[in-house]
């Protein structure tokens, strides 16, 4: 691995990120407006995501990430080509991967999602301006990476789509034959509730409903020491209040109405919110805008986590940690640090190995 002056390099990246996130940055403001005008994401969801990133940077998360990953002058990914195939299900969902790749010292090549092309591009342009010597290349068209022969490929997708993506990359020679693939397949998170109070309710609503429940950090399974019946009315009221401030950007497919009708027919307990459904079920949550509620304790959390396997990103608790499971605080579900680990993998650490 090549030797770099890491301290100087990280300082430049820190400054570039701060300038990009500045309230005075007209380029970012235009990217936000373009995204909203194109109907891709709502203004409040974009602003929420930007506020999380501003808090991360103010907390010193870049330096913390460098320390955690053991990135150093000698241990880095300089000289490597990394191809990132970014998802587009949330505003700036690809930011962490892009930043991590750039921090590692690797040359960044990013296939941006057509669902979120403007926001990430505004960040990459700022990095390109601050580090003109850095190789930064992005496009929404995978064919633009023909003959790239990347050393590593990072992408998020379903297990079913992996072989198709690899085949396309092979066809284009976008990665080397022996390239390492860092694949993310986690789909949702689980929340465990030991008891119920105003604070827990507020945290759960945010974790379930932010971004319409999309993204692997969003809660799609709730395991609680009590049934849905006990909190149904409170949940409905809290959901309506959340939506007044944060209207859901997308509407569900007709499938959701069919699920509601089926549940009603078989007398399954549920909370129907027209654009969202919370139902008592132990099944894998595979319908958008749906949360499955399970009555049970810590043992049930362990059982479901094992059953759902790699589809689970995180397990949250509003109280104590769950024995034998890495547990995060429920209040941080949509407020992760910059160095959180998608699918349990630190992207910087993985790239510099």
Coordinates of C-alpha atoms in Angstrom, one line a residue:
X1 CA 0.0 0.0 0.0
X2 CA 1.2 3.5 -0.8
X3 CA 2.2 5.9 1.8
X4 CA 0.2 9.1 2.2
X5 CA 0.2 12.1 4.5
X6 CA -3.1 11.0 6.1
X7 CA -3.5 13.9 8.5
X8 CA -3.3 16.5 5.7
X9 CA -5.6 14.4 3.4
X10 CA -8.3 13.9 6.1
X11 CA -8.2 17.6 6.9
X12 CA -8.9 18.5 3.2
X13 CA -11.8 16.0 3.1
X14 CA -13.2 17.4 6.4
X15 CA -13.1 20.9 5.0
X16 CA -14.7 19.9 1.7
X17 CA -17.6 18.1 3.6
X18 CA -18.1 21.2 5.8
X19 CA -18.2 23.5 2.8
X20 CA -20.6 21.2 1.0
X21 CA -23.0 21.0 4.0
X22 CA -22.8 24.8 4.6
X23 CA -26.2 26.6 4.6
X24 CA -24.6 29.1 2.2
X25 CA -23.7 26.4 -0.4
X26 CA -25.8 27.4 -3.4
X27 CA -24.8 24.3 -5.4
X28 CA -26.2 22.0 -2.7
X29 CA -29.4 24.2 -2.4
X30 CA -29.9 23.8 -6.2
X31 CA -29.4 20.0 -6.0
X32 CA -32.0 19.9 -3.2
X33 CA -34.5 21.9 -5.3
X34 CA -33.8 19.8 -8.4
X35 CA -34.5 16.6 -6.4
X36 CA -37.7 18.0 -5.0
X37 CA -38.8 19.4 -8.4
X38 CA -38.2 16.0 -10.0
X39 CA -40.4 14.4 -7.4
X40 CA -37.7 12.1 -6.2
X41 CA -37.8 12.9 -2.5
X42 CA -39.6 15.3 -0.2
X43 CA -38.0 18.5 1.0
X44 CA -38.4 17.5 4.7
X45 CA -36.7 14.1 4.2
X46 CA -33.8 15.7 2.4
X47 CA -33.4 18.3 5.1
X48 CA -33.6 15.7 7.8
X49 CA -30.8 13.7 6.2
X50 CA -28.7 16.8 5.8
X51 CA -29.2 17.7 9.5
X52 CA -28.0 14.2 10.5
X53 CA -24.9 14.6 8.4
X54 CA -24.2 18.1 9.8
X55 CA -24.5 16.7 13.4
X56 CA -22.1 13.8 12.4
X57 CA -19.5 16.3 11.1
X58 CA -19.9 18.6 14.2
X59 CA -19.4 15.5 16.4
X60 CA -16.0 14.7 14.8
X61 CA -17.3 11.6 13.1
X62 CA -14.8 11.7 10.3
X63 CA -11.7 11.5 12.6
X64 CA -13.5 8.9 14.7
X65 CA -14.1 6.7 11.6
X66 CA -10.5 7.0 10.6
X67 CA -9.4 5.9 14.1
X68 CA -12.0 3.0 14.3
X69 CA -11.0 1.6 10.9
X70 CA -7.2 1.9 11.7
X71 CA -6.6 3.9 8.5
X72 CA -3.1 5.2 8.5
X73 CA -0.3 6.7 6.4
X74 CA 0.8 3.2 5.5
X75 CA -2.5 1.3 5.8
X76 CA -4.8 2.7 3.1
X77 CA -6.3 1.9 -0.3
X78 CA -4.4 4.3 -2.4
X79 CA -3.9 3.1 -5.9
X80 CA -7.0 0.8 -5.8
X81 CA -10.0 1.4 -8.1
X82 CA -13.3 1.0 -6.3
X83 CA -16.6 0.9 -8.2
X84 CA -19.6 1.9 -6.1
X85 CA -23.1 1.0 -7.3
X86 CA -25.2 3.3 -5.2
X87 CA -28.8 2.6 -4.1
X88 CA -31.4 5.4 -4.4
X89 CA -34.1 4.4 -1.9
X90 CA -33.3 7.3 0.5
X91 CA -31.9 10.8 -0.1
X92 CA -28.1 10.6 0.0
X93 CA -28.2 6.9 0.9
X94 CA -24.9 6.5 -1.0
X95 CA -23.1 9.3 0.8
X96 CA -21.5 7.1 3.5
X97 CA -20.1 4.6 0.9
X98 CA -18.8 7.5 -1.3
X99 CA -17.1 9.2 1.7
X100 CA -15.7 5.9 3.0
X101 CA -14.2 5.1 -0.3
X102 CA -12.6 8.5 -0.7
X103 CA -11.3 8.4 3.0
X104 CA -9.7 5.1 2.3
X105 CA -7.5 6.7 -0.4
X106 CA -9.0 4.6 -3.2
X107 CA -9.9 6.1 -6.6
X108 CA -13.7 6.5 -6.5
X109 CA -15.9 5.5 -9.4
X110 CA -19.6 5.8 -8.6
X111 CA -22.6 4.6 -10.5
X112 CA -25.3 7.0 -9.1
X113 CA -28.9 5.9 -8.9
X114 CA -31.3 7.7 -11.2
X115 CA -33.6 8.0 -8.2
X116 CA -31.0 10.2 -6.4
X117 CA -28.6 11.7 -9.0
X118 CA -28.3 15.3 -7.9
X119 CA -27.5 15.3 -4.2
X120 CA -24.5 12.9 -4.2
X121 CA -23.2 14.6 -7.4
X122 CA -23.0 17.9 -5.6
X123 CA -20.9 16.4 -2.9
X124 CA -18.6 14.6 -5.3
X125 CA -18.1 17.9 -7.2
X126 CA -17.1 19.6 -4.0
X127 CA -14.5 16.9 -3.2
X128 CA -13.2 17.1 -6.8
X129 CA -12.7 20.9 -6.3
X130 CA -11.0 20.5 -3.0
X131 CA -8.8 17.6 -4.0
X132 CA -8.1 18.1 -7.7
X133 CA -5.4 15.4 -7.6
X134 CA -8.1 12.8 -6.5
X135 CA -9.6 10.5 -9.1
X136 CA -13.4 11.0 -8.8
X137 CA -15.6 9.7 -11.6
X138 CA -19.4 9.3 -11.5
X139 CA -22.3 8.6 -13.9
X140 CA -25.8 7.3 -13.7
X141 CA -24.9 5.0 -16.6
X142 CA -23.0 1.8 -15.8
X143 CA -21.7 1.6 -19.4
X144 CA -19.5 4.7 -18.6
X145 CA -17.4 2.3 -16.5
X146 CA -16.5 0.0 -19.4
X147 CA -13.0 -1.4 -19.2
X148 CA -12.5 0.2 -15.7
X149 CA -11.2 -3.1 -14.3
X150 CA -12.0 -2.1 -10.7
X151 CA -10.2 -3.9 -7.8
X152 CA -13.3 -3.8 -5.6
X153 CA -17.0 -3.4 -6.2
X154 CA -19.5 -2.2 -3.5
X155 CA -23.2 -2.5 -4.1
X156 CA -26.5 -2.8 -2.3
X157 CA -29.2 -5.0 -3.7
X158 CA -31.4 -8.1 -3.2
X159 CA -29.8 -11.5 -3.1
X160 CA -31.8 -12.3 -6.3
X161 CA -30.1 -9.4 -8.3
X162 CA -26.5 -10.2 -7.4
X163 CA -25.7 -12.6 -10.3
X164 CA -27.3 -10.3 -12.8
X165 CA -25.3 -7.3 -11.6
X166 CA -22.0 -9.3 -11.6
X167 CA -22.8 -10.5 -15.1
X168 CA -23.3 -7.0 -16.4
X169 CA -20.0 -5.9 -14.7
X170 CA -18.2 -8.8 -16.3
X171 CA -19.6 -8.0 -19.7
X172 CA -18.4 -4.4 -19.5
X173 CA -15.1 -5.4 -17.9
X174 CA -16.0 -2.8 -15.3
X175 CA -14.1 -4.9 -12.7
X176 CA -11.2 -7.3 -12.7
X177 CA -12.0 -11.0 -13.0
X178 CA -10.8 -11.5 -9.4
X179 CA -12.3 -8.3 -8.0
X180 CA -13.7 -8.4 -4.5
X181 CA -17.4 -7.8 -4.1
X182 CA -18.7 -6.1 -1.0
X183 CA -22.4 -6.8 -1.2
X184 CA -25.1 -5.4 1.1
X185 CA -28.4 -7.3 1.4
X186 CA -29.8 -6.1 4.7
X187 CA -33.4 -4.9 4.3
X188 CA -34.8 -3.8 7.7
X189 CA -34.2 -3.6 11.4
X190 CA -35.9 -4.9 14.5
X191 CA -37.0 -2.9 17.6
X192 CA -37.5 -4.5 21.0
X193 CA -39.8 -2.8 23.4
X194 CA -39.8 -3.8 27.1
X195 CA -42.3 -1.2 28.1
X196 CA -44.3 1.7 26.7
X197 CA -44.0 5.4 27.5
X198 CA -44.1 8.7 25.6
X199 CA -40.4 8.7 24.8
X200 CA -40.5 5.1 23.5
X201 CA -43.6 5.9 21.4
X202 CA -41.9 8.9 19.8
X203 CA -38.7 7.0 19.0
X204 CA -40.6 4.1 17.5
X205 CA -42.7 6.3 15.3
X206 CA -39.6 8.0 13.9
X207 CA -37.8 4.6 13.4
X208 CA -40.8 3.1 11.5
X209 CA -42.1 6.1 9.5
X210 CA -39.1 8.2 8.5
X211 CA -38.6 7.9 4.7
X212 CA -41.8 5.9 4.5
X213 CA -40.1 3.1 6.3
X214 CA -37.6 2.6 3.5
X215 CA -33.9 1.8 4.2
X216 CA -32.3 -1.0 6.2
X217 CA -32.1 1.1 9.4
X218 CA -35.9 1.6 9.4
X219 CA -37.9 -0.7 11.7
X220 CA -40.1 -3.2 10.0
X221 CA -40.4 -5.7 12.9
X222 CA -41.4 -4.7 16.5
X223 CA -41.1 -7.3 19.3
X224 CA -42.8 -6.1 22.4
X225 CA -43.8 -7.4 25.8
X226 CA -47.4 -6.5 24.9
X227 CA -49.7 -6.9 21.9
X228 CA -50.7 -4.3 19.3
X229 CA -54.1 -3.9 20.9
X230 CA -52.7 -2.2 24.0
X231 CA -51.1 0.7 22.0
X232 CA -53.1 0.7 18.8
X233 CA -55.0 4.0 19.5
X234 CA -51.9 5.8 20.7
X235 CA -49.9 4.6 17.7
X236 CA -52.6 5.9 15.3
X237 CA -52.7 9.3 16.9
X238 CA -48.9 9.6 17.0
X239 CA -48.7 8.5 13.3
X240 CA -51.2 11.1 12.2
X241 CA -49.2 13.8 14.1
X242 CA -45.9 12.7 12.5
X243 CA -47.4 12.8 9.0
X244 CA -48.7 16.3 9.6
X245 CA -45.1 17.5 9.9
X246 CA -43.6 14.8 7.6
X247 CA -46.1 13.8 4.9
X248 CA -45.3 10.4 3.4
X249 CA -43.7 11.1 0.0
X250 CA -44.7 7.9 -1.8
X251 CA -48.0 6.0 -1.8
X252 CA -48.1 2.2 -1.4
X253 CA -49.1 -0.2 -4.2
X254 CA -52.6 -1.7 -4.2
X255 CA -51.1 -4.9 -2.5
X256 CA -51.2 -3.1 0.8
X257 CA -55.0 -2.7 0.6
X258 CA -55.3 -6.4 -0.3
X259 CA -53.3 -7.3 2.8
X260 CA -55.5 -5.2 4.9
X261 CA -58.6 -6.8 3.5
X262 CA -57.2 -10.3 4.0
X263 CA -56.2 -9.5 7.6
X264 CA -59.8 -8.2 8.2
X265 CA -61.2 -11.4 6.7
X266 CA -59.1 -13.7 8.9
X267 CA -59.5 -11.4 12.0
X268 CA -55.8 -10.7 12.3
X269 CA -55.2 -7.7 14.6
X270 CA -53.9 -4.7 12.7
X271 CA -53.7 -0.9 12.5
X272 CA -54.7 0.3 9.1
X273 CA -53.5 3.8 8.2
X274 CA -54.5 3.9 4.5
X275 CA -50.8 4.5 3.4
X276 CA -49.2 2.3 6.1
X277 CA -50.1 -1.0 7.8
X278 CA -49.0 -2.3 11.2
X279 CA -50.1 -5.9 11.7
X280 CA -49.6 -8.7 14.2
X281 CA -47.4 -11.2 12.3
X282 CA -44.2 -13.2 12.8
X283 CA -43.6 -13.5 9.0
X284 CA -40.7 -11.9 7.1
X285 CA -41.8 -8.3 6.3
X286 CA -41.6 -8.2 2.5
X287 CA -44.2 -5.6 1.7
X288 CA -43.3 -1.9 1.6
X289 CA -45.1 0.4 4.1
X290 CA -45.7 -2.5 6.5
X291 CA -44.5 -3.2 10.0
X292 CA -45.0 -6.6 11.7
X293 CA -45.8 -6.6 15.4
X294 CA -44.8 -9.6 17.5
X295 CA -45.7 -10.1 21.2
X296 CA -42.7 -11.6 22.9
X297 CA -39.5 -11.0 24.9
X298 CA -35.7 -11.2 24.3
X299 CA -35.9 -14.8 23.3
X300 CA -38.3 -14.0 20.5
X301 CA -35.9 -11.2 19.3
X302 CA -33.1 -13.8 19.1
X303 CA -35.3 -16.3 17.3
X304 CA -36.5 -13.8 14.7
X305 CA -33.0 -12.4 14.1
X306 CA -31.7 -15.9 13.4
X307 CA -34.8 -16.7 11.2
X308 CA -34.5 -13.6 9.1
X309 CA -30.6 -13.8 8.9
X310 CA -28.8 -11.3 6.7
X311 CA -31.9 -9.4 5.9
X312 CA -31.7 -7.8 9.4
X313 CA -29.5 -4.7 9.6
X314 CA -29.8 -3.7 13.3
X315 CA -31.6 -4.6 16.5
X316 CA -32.7 -1.6 18.6
X317 CA -33.9 -1.4 22.2
X318 CA -35.5 1.5 24.0
X319 CA -33.9 0.2 27.2
X320 CA -31.3 -2.3 28.2
X321 CA -29.1 -4.3 25.8
X322 CA -30.3 -7.7 24.7
X323 CA -27.9 -10.5 25.9
X324 CA -26.0 -12.0 23.1
X325 CA -27.0 -9.5 20.4
X326 CA -25.3 -6.3 19.4
X327 CA -28.0 -3.8 20.4
X328 CA -28.3 -0.1 19.3
X329 CA -30.4 2.6 20.9
X330 CA -33.8 3.0 19.3
X331 CA -33.5 6.8 19.3
X332 CA -30.5 6.5 17.0
X333 CA -32.2 4.4 14.3
X334 CA -32.5 7.3 11.8
X335 CA -29.5 9.2 13.3
X336 CA -26.6 6.8 12.8
X337 CA -23.0 8.0 13.2
X338 CA -21.0 8.3 10.0
X339 CA -19.1 5.1 10.8
X340 CA -22.1 2.8 11.3
X341 CA -21.7 -0.6 9.6
X342 CA -24.1 -1.6 6.8
X343 CA -24.5 -5.4 7.0
X344 CA -22.0 -5.3 9.8
X345 CA -19.2 -4.1 7.6
X346 CA -17.0 -1.0 8.1
X347 CA -16.4 0.1 4.5
X348 CA -13.1 1.9 5.2
X349 CA -11.7 -1.1 7.2
X350 CA -12.8 -3.5 4.4
X351 CA -11.2 -1.4 1.6
X352 CA -7.8 -1.0 3.3
X353 CA -7.5 -4.7 4.1

